[in-house]
PDB file of C-alpha atoms in Angstrom:
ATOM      1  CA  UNK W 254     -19.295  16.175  77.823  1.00 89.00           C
ATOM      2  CA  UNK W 255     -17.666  14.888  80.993  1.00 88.00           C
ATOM      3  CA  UNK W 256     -19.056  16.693  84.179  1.00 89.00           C
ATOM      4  CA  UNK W 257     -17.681  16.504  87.374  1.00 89.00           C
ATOM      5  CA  UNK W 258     -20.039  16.492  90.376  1.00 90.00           C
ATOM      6  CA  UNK W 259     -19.368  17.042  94.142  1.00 90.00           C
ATOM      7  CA  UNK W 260     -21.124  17.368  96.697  1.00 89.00           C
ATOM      8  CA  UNK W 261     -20.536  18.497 100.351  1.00 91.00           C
ATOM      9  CA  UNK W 262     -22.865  18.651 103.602  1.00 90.00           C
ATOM     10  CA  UNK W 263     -22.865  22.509 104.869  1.00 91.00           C
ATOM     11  CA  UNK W 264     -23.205  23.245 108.884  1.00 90.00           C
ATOM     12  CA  UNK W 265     -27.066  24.088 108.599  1.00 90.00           C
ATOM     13  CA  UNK W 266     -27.868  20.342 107.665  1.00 88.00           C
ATOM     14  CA  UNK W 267     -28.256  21.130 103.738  1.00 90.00           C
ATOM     15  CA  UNK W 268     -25.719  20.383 100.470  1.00 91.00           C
ATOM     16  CA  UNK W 269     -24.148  22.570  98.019  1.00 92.00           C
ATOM     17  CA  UNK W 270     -23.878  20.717  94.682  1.00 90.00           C
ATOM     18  CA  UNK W 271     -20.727  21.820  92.303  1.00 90.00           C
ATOM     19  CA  UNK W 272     -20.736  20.906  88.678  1.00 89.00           C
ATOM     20  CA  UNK W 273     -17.709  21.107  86.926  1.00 91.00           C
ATOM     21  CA  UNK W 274     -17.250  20.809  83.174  1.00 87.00           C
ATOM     22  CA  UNK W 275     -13.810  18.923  82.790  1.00 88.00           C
ATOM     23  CA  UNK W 276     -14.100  17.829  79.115  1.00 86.00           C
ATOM     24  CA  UNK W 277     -10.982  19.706  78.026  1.00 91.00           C
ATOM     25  CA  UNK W 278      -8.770  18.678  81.052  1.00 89.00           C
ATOM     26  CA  UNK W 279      -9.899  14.870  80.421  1.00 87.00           C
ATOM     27  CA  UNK W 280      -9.255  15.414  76.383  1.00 89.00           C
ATOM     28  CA  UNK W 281      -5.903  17.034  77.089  1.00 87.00           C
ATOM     29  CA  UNK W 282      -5.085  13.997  79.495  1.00 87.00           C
ATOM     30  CA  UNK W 283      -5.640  11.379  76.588  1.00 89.00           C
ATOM     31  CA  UNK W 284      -3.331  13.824  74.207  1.00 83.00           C
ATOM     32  CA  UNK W 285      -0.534  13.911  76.625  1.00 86.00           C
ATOM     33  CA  UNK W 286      -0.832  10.130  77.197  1.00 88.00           C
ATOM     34  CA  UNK W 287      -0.819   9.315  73.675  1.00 87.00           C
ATOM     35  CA  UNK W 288       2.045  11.690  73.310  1.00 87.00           C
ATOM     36  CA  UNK W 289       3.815   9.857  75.240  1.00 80.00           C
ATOM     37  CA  UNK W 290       3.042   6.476  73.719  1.00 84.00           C
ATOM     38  CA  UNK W 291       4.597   7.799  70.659  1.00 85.00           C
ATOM     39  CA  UNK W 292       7.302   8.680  72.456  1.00 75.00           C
ATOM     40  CA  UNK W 293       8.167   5.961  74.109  1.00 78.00           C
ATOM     41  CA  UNK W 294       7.502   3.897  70.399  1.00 79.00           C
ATOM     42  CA  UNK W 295       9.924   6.244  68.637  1.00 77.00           C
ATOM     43  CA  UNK W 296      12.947   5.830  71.524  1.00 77.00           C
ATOM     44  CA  UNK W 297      12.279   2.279  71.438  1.00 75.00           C
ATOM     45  CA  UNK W 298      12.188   1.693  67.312  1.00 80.00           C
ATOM     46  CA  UNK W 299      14.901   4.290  66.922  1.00 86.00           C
ATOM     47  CA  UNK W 300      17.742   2.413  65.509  1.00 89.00           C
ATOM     48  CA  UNK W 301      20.620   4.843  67.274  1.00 95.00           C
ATOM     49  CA  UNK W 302      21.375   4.444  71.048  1.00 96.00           C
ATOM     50  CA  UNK W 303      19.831   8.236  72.356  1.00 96.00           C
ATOM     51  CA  UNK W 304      20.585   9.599  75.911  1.00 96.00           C
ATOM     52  CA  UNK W 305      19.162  12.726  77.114  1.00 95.00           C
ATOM     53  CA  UNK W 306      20.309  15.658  79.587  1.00 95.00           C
ATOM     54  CA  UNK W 307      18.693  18.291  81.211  1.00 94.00           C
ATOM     55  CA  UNK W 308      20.227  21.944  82.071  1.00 91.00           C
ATOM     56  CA  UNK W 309      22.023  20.679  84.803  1.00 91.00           C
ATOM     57  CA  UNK W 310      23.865  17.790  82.617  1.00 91.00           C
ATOM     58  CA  UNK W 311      21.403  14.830  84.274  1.00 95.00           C
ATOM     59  CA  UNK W 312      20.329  12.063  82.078  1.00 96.00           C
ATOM     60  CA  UNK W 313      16.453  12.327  82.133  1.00 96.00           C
ATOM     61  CA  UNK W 314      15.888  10.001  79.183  1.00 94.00           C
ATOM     62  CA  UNK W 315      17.654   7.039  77.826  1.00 95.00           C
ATOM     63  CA  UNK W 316      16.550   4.139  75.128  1.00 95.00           C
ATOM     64  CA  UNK W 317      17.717   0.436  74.571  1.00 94.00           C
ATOM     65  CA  UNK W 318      19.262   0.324  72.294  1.00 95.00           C
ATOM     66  CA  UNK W 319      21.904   2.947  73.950  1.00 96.00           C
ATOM     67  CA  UNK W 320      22.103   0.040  75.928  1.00 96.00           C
ATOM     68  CA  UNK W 321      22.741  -2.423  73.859  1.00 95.00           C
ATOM     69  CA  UNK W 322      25.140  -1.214  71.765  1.00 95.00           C
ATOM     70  CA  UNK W 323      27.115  -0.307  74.911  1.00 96.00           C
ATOM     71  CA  UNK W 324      26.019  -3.481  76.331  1.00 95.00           C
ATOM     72  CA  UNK W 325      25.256  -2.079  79.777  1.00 96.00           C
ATOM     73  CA  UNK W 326      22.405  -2.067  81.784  1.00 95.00           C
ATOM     74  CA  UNK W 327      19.775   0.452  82.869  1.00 94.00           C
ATOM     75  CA  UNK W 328      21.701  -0.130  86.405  1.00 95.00           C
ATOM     76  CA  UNK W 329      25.015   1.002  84.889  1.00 94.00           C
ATOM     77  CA  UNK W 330      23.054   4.193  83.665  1.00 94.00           C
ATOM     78  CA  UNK W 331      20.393   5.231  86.124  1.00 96.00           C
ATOM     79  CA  UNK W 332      18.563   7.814  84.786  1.00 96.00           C
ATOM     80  CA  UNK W 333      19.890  11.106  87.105  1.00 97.00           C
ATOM     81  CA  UNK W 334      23.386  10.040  86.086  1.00 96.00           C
ATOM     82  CA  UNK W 335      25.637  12.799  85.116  1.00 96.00           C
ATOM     83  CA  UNK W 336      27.536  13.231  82.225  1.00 94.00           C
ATOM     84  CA  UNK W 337      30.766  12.748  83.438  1.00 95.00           C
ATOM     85  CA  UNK W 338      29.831  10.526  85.960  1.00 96.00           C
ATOM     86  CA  UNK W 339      28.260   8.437  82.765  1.00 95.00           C
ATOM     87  CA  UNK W 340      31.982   8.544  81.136  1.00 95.00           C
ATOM     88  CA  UNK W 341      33.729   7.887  83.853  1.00 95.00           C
ATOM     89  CA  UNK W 342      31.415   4.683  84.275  1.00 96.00           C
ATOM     90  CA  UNK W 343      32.148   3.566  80.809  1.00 95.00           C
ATOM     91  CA  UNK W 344      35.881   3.994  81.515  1.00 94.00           C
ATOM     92  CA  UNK W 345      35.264   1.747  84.181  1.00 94.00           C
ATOM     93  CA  UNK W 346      33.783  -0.894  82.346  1.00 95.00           C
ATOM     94  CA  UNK W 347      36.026  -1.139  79.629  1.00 95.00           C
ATOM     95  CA  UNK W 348      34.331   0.084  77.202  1.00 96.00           C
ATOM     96  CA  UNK W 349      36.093   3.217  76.789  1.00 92.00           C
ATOM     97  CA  UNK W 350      40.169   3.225  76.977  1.00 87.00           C
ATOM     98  CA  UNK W 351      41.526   6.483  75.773  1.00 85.00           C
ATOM     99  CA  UNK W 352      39.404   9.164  77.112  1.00 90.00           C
ATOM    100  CA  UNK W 353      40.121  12.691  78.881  1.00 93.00           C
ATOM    101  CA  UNK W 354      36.679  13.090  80.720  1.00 94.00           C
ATOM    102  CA  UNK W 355      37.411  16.872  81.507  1.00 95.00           C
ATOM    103  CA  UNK W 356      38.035  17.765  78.139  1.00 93.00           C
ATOM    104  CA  UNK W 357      34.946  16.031  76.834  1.00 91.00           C
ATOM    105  CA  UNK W 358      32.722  17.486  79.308  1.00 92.00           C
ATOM    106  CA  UNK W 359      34.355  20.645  78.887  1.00 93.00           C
ATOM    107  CA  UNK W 360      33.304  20.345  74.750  1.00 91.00           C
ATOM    108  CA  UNK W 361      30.204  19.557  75.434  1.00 90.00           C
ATOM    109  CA  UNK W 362      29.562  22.432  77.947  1.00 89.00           C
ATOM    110  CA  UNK W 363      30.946  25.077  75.576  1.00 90.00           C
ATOM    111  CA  UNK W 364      29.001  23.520  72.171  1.00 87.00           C
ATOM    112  CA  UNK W 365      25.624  23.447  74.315  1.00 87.00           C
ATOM    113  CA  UNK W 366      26.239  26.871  75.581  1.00 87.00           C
ATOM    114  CA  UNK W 367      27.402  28.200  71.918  1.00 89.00           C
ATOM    115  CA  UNK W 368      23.978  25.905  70.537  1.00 88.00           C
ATOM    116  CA  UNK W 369      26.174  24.585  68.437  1.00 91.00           C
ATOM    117  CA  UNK W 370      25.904  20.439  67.726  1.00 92.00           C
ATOM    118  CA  UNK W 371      29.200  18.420  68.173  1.00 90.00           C
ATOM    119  CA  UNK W 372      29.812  15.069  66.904  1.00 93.00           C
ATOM    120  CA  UNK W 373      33.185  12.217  67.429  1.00 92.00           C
ATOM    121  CA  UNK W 374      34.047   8.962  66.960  1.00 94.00           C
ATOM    122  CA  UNK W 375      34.209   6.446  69.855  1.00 93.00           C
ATOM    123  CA  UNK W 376      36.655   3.988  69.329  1.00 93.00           C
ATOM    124  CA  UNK W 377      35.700   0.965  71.732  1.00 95.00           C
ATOM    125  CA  UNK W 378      38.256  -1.535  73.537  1.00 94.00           C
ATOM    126  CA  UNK W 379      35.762  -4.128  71.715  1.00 95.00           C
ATOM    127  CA  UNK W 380      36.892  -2.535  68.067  1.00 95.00           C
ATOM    128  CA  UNK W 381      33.697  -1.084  66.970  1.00 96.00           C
ATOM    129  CA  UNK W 382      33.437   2.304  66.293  1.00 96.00           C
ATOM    130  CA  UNK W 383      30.421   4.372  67.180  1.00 96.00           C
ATOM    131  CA  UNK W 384      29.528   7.961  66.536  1.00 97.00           C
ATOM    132  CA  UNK W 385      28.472  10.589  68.588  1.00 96.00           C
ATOM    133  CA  UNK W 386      26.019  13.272  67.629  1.00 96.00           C
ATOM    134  CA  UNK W 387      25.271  16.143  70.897  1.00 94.00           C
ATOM    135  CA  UNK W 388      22.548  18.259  70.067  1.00 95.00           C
ATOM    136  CA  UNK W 389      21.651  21.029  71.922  1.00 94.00           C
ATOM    137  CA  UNK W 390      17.854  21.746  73.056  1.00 93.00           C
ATOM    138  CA  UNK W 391      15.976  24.791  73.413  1.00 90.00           C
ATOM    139  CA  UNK W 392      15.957  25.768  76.950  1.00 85.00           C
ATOM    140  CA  UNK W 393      19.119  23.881  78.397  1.00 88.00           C
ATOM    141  CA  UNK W 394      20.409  20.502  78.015  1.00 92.00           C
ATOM    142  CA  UNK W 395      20.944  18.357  74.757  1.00 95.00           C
ATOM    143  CA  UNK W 396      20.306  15.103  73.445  1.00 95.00           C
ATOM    144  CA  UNK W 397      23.280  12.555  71.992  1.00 96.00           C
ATOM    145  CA  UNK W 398      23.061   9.882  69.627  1.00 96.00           C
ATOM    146  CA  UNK W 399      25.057   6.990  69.441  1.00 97.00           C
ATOM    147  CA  UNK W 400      25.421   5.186  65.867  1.00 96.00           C
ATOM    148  CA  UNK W 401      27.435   2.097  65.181  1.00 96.00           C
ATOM    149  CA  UNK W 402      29.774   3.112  62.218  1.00 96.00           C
ATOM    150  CA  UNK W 403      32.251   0.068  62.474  1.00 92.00           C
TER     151      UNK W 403
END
């Protein structure tokens, strides 16, 4: 058992002692962290490029090897990043040529509001080909995958 302890000096000169069972809290702590560590060992052994977005269409998480297939950095793609404002940055780099931005955020509004998943091919100026998997989430938002199908 892990019990917290505090004391604190009263007005009259004398203490009040509080003990505070916190075993739970502290076990739920080490859950959530090693939660996380698997996480963070799935996005980075995952062998597709994966970018997430929340309800408002900001990137909250995004793995290496999304960057490496793009071959961008994590300054290109700040997490926070819209999704337009992400493909209109890979327009801008090149990578992309022939892309209507409005459209494609348009499909991907409408399939994440219908909860339906929506996949494409990428054609890069580089001549690979990569596909595109959106999948909406629960609760808002969707994750995409990015697979190198050259």
């Amino acid at each position: 058992r892990i019990i917290l302890i505090s004391h604190r000096p009263l007005a009259s000169g004398g203490w009040v002692s509080i003990y505070e069972d916190i075993t739970e809290q502290r076990r739920a702590e080490q859950d959530l962290k090693e939660q996380h560590r698997r996480f963070d060992a799935a996005l980075a052994n995952m062998s597709q490029g994966l970018l997430m977005y929340d309800a408002d269409g900001k990137m909250i998480v995004r793995n290496g090897r999304f960057l490496e297939l793009y071959n961008v950095t994590a300054a290109d793609f700040p997490l926070g990043t819209t999704h337009r404002d992400a493909l209109e940055r890979l327009l801008e780099l090149g990578i992309y040529t022939k892309i209507d931005v409005d459209s494609e955020v348009a499909k991907t509004e409408a399939c994440r509001r219908a909860g339906k998943m929506h996949s494409t091919y990428r054609h890069l100026a580089d001549g690979r080909t990569i596909l595109v998997v959106r999948q909406p989430m629960s609760g808002g938002g969707w994750v995409a995958t990015f697979d190198d199908v050259t």
